[in-house]
Short mmCIF file of N, CA and C in Angstrom, two decimals:
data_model
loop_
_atom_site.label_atom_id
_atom_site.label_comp_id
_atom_site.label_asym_id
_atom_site.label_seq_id
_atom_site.Cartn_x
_atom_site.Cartn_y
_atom_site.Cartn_z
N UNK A 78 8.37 -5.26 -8.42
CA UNK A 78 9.73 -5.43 -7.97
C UNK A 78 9.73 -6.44 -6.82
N UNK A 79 10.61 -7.37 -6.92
CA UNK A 79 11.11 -8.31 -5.79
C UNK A 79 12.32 -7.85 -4.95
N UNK A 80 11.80 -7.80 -3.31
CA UNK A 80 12.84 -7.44 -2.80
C UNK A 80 12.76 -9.07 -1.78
N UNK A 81 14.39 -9.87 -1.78
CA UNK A 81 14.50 -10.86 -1.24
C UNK A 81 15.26 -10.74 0.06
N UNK A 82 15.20 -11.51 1.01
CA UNK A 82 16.06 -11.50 2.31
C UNK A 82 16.15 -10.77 3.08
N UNK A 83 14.52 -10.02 3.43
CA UNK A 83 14.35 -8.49 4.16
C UNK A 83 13.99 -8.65 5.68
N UNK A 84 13.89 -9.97 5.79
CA UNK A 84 13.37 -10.36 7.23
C UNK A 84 13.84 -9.93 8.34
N UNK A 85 15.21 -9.70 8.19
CA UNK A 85 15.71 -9.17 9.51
C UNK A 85 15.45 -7.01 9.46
N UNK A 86 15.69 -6.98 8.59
CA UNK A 86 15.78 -5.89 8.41
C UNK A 86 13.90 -5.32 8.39
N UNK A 87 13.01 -5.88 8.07
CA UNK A 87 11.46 -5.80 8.18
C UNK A 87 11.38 -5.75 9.30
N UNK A 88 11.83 -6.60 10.47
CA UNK A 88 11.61 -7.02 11.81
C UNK A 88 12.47 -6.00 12.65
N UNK A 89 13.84 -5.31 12.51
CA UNK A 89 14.09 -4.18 13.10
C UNK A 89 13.06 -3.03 13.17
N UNK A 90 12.70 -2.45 11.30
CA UNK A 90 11.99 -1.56 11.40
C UNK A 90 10.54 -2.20 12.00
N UNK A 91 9.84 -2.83 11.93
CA UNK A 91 8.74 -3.38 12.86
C UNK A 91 8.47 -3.12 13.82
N UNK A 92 9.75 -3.09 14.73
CA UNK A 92 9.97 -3.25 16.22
C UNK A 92 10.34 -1.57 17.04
N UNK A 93 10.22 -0.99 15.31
CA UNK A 93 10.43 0.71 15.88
C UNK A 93 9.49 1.36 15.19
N UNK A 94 7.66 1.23 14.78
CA UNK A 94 6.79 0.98 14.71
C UNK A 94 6.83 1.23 12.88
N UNK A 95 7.86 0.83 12.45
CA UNK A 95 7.89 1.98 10.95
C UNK A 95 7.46 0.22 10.14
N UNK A 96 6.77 0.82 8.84
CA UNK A 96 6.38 -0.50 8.16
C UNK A 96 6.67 0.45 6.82
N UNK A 97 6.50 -0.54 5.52
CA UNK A 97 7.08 0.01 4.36
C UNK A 97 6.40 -0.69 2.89
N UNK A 98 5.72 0.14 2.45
CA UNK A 98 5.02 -0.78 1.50
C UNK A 98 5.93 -0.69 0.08
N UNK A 99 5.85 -1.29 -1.26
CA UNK A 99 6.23 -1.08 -2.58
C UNK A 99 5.19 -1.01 -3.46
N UNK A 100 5.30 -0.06 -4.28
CA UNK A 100 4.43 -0.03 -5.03
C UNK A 100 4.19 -1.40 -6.62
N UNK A 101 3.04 -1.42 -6.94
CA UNK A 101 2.72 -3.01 -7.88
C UNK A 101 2.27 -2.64 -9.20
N UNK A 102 2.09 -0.86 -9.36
CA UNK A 102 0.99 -0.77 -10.57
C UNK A 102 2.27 0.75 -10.71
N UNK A 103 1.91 1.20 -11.88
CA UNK A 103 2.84 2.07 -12.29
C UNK A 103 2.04 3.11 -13.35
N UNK A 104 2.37 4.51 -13.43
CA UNK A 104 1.91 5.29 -14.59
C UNK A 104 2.85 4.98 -15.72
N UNK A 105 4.43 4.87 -15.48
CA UNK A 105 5.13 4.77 -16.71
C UNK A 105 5.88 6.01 -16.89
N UNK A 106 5.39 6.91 -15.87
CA UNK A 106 6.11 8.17 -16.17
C UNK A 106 7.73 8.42 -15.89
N UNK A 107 8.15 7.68 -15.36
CA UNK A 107 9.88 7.43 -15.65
C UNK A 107 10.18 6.35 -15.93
N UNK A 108 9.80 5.77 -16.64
CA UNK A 108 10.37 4.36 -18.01
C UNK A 108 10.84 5.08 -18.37
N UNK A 109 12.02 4.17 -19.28
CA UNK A 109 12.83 4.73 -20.42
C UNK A 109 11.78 4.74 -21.69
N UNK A 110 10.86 4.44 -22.26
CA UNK A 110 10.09 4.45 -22.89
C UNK A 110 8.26 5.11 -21.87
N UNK A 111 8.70 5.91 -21.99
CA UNK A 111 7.48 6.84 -21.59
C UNK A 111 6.21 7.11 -22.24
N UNK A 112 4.69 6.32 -21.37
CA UNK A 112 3.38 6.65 -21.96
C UNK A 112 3.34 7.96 -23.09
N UNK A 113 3.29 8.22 -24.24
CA UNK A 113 2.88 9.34 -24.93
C UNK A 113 1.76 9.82 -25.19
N UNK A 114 0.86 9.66 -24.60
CA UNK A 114 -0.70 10.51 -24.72
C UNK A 114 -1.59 9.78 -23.21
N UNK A 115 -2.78 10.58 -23.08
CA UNK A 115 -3.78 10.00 -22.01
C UNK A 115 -3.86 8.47 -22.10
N UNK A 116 -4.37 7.87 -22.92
CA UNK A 116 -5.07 7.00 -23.08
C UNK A 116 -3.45 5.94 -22.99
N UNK A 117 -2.51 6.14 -23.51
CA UNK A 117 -1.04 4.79 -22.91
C UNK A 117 -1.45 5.49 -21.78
N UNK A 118 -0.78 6.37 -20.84
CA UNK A 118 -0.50 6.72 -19.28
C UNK A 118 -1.70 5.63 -18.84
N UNK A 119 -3.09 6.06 -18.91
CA UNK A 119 -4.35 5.66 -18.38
C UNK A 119 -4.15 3.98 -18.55
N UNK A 120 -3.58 3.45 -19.65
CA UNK A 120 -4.09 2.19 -20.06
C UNK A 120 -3.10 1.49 -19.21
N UNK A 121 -1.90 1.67 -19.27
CA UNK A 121 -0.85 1.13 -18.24
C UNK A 121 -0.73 1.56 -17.20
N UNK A 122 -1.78 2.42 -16.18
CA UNK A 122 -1.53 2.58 -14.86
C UNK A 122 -3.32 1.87 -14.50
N UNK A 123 -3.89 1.32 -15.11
CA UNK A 123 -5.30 0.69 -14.93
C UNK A 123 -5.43 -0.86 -14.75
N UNK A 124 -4.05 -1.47 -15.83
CA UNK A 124 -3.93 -2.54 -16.45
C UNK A 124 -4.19 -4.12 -15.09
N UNK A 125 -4.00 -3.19 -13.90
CA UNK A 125 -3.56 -3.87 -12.57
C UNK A 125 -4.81 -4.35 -11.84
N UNK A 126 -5.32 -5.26 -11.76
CA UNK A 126 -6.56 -5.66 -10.77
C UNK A 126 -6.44 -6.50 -9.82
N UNK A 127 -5.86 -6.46 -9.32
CA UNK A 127 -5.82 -7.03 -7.75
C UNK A 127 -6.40 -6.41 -6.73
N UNK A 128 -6.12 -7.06 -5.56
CA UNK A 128 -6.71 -6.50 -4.73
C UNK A 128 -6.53 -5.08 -3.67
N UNK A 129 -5.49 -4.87 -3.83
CA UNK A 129 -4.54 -3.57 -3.50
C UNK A 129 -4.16 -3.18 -4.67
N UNK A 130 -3.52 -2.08 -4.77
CA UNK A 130 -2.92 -1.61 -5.94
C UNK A 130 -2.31 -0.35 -5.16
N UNK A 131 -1.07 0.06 -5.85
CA UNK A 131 -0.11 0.97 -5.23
C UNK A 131 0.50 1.64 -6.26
N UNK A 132 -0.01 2.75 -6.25
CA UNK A 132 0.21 2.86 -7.86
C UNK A 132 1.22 4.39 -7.92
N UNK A 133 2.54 3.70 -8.70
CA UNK A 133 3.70 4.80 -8.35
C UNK A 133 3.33 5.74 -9.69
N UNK A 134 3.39 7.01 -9.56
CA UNK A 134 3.50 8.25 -9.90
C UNK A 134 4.08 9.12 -9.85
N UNK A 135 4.45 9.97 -10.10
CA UNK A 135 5.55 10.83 -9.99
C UNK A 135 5.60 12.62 -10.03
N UNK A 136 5.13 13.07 -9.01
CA UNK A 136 5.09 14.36 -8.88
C UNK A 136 5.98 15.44 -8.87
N UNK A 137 6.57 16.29 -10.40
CA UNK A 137 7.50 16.96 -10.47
C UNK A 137 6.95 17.50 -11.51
N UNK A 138 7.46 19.12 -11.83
CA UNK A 138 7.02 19.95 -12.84
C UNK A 138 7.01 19.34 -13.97
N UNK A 139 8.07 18.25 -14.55
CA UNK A 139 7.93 18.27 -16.11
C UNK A 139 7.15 16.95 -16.24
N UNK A 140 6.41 16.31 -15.02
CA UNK A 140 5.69 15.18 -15.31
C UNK A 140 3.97 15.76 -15.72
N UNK A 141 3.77 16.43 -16.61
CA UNK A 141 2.36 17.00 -16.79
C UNK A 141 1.15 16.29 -17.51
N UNK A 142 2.00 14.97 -18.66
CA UNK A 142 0.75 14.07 -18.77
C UNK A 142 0.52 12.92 -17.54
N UNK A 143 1.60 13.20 -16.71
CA UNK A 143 0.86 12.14 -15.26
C UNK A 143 0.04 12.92 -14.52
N UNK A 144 0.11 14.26 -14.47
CA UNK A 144 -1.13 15.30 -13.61
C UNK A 144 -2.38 14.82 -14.62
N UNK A 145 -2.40 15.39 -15.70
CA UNK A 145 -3.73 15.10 -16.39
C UNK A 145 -3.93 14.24 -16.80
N UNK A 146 -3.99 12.65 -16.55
CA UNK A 146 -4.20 11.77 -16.79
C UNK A 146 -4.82 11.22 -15.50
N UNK A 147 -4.52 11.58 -14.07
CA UNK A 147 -5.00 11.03 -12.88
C UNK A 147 -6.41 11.44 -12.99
N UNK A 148 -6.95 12.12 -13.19
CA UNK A 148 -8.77 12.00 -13.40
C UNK A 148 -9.16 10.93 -14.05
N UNK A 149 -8.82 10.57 -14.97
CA UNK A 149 -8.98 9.09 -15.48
C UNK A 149 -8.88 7.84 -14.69
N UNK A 150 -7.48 8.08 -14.01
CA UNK A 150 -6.86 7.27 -13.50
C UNK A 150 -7.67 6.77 -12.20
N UNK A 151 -8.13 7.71 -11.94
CA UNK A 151 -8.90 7.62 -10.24
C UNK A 151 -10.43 7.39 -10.57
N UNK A 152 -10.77 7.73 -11.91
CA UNK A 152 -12.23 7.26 -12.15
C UNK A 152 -12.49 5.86 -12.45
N UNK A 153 -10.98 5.29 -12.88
CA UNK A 153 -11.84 3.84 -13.35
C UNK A 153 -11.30 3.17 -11.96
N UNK A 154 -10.21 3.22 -10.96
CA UNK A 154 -9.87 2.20 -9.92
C UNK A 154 -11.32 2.61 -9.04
N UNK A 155 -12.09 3.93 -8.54
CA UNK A 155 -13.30 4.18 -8.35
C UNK A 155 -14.42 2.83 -8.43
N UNK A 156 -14.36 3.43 -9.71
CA UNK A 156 -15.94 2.51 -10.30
C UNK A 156 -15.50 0.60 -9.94
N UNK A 157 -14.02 0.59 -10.13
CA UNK A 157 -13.76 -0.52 -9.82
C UNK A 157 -13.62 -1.23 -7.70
N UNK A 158 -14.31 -0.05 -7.50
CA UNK A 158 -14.48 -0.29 -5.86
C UNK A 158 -13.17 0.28 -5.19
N UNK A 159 -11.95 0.91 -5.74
CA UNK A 159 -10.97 1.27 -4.50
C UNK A 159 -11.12 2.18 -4.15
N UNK A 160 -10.31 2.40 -3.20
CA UNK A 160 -10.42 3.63 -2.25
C UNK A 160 -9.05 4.25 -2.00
N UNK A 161 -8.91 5.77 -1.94
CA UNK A 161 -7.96 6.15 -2.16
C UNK A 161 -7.47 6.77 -0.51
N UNK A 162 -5.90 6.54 -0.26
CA UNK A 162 -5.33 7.21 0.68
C UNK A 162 -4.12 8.38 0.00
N UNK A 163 -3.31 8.62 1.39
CA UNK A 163 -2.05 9.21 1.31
C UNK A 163 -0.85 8.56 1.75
N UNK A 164 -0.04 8.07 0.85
CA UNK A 164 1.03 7.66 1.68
C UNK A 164 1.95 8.43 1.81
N UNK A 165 2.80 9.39 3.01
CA UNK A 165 3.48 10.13 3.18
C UNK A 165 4.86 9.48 3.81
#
């Protein structure tokens, strides 16, 4: 997603120590066309190699092939050298 003309508004929150990232890589789990088994979820939330990756997911009861699919998910960005945080 492109967000344009945020400069002033980046530079308020900046200046009141808050910063704001977007996410670049996606599971797919709220597309209108939704991953249907491990291996779509896995293949389109992997697909991303850059150097960061921010990878939106979606934690709610009826999202259950995005729970069981993150073991996958976290084994190959792993082997591929990232490292995982929390963004709260």
């Amino acid at each position: 997603m492109t967000w344009r003309n945020l400069g002033p508004a980046d530079a308020a929150l900046r200046s009141k120590g808050v910063y704001w990232i977007d996410w670049n890589a996606k599971t797919g789990d709220a597309s209108a066309k939704r991953p249907k088994s491990l291996s779509e979820m896995t293949r389109l939330a992997t697909r991303h190699h850059g150097a960061r990756v921010v990878l939106l997911a979606h934690d709610t009861a009826d999202k259950k092939l995005t729970l069981w699919s993150l073991r996958g998910i976290i084994r190959f960005y792993r082997t591929q050298g990232y490292q995982f945080g929390v963004i709260s």
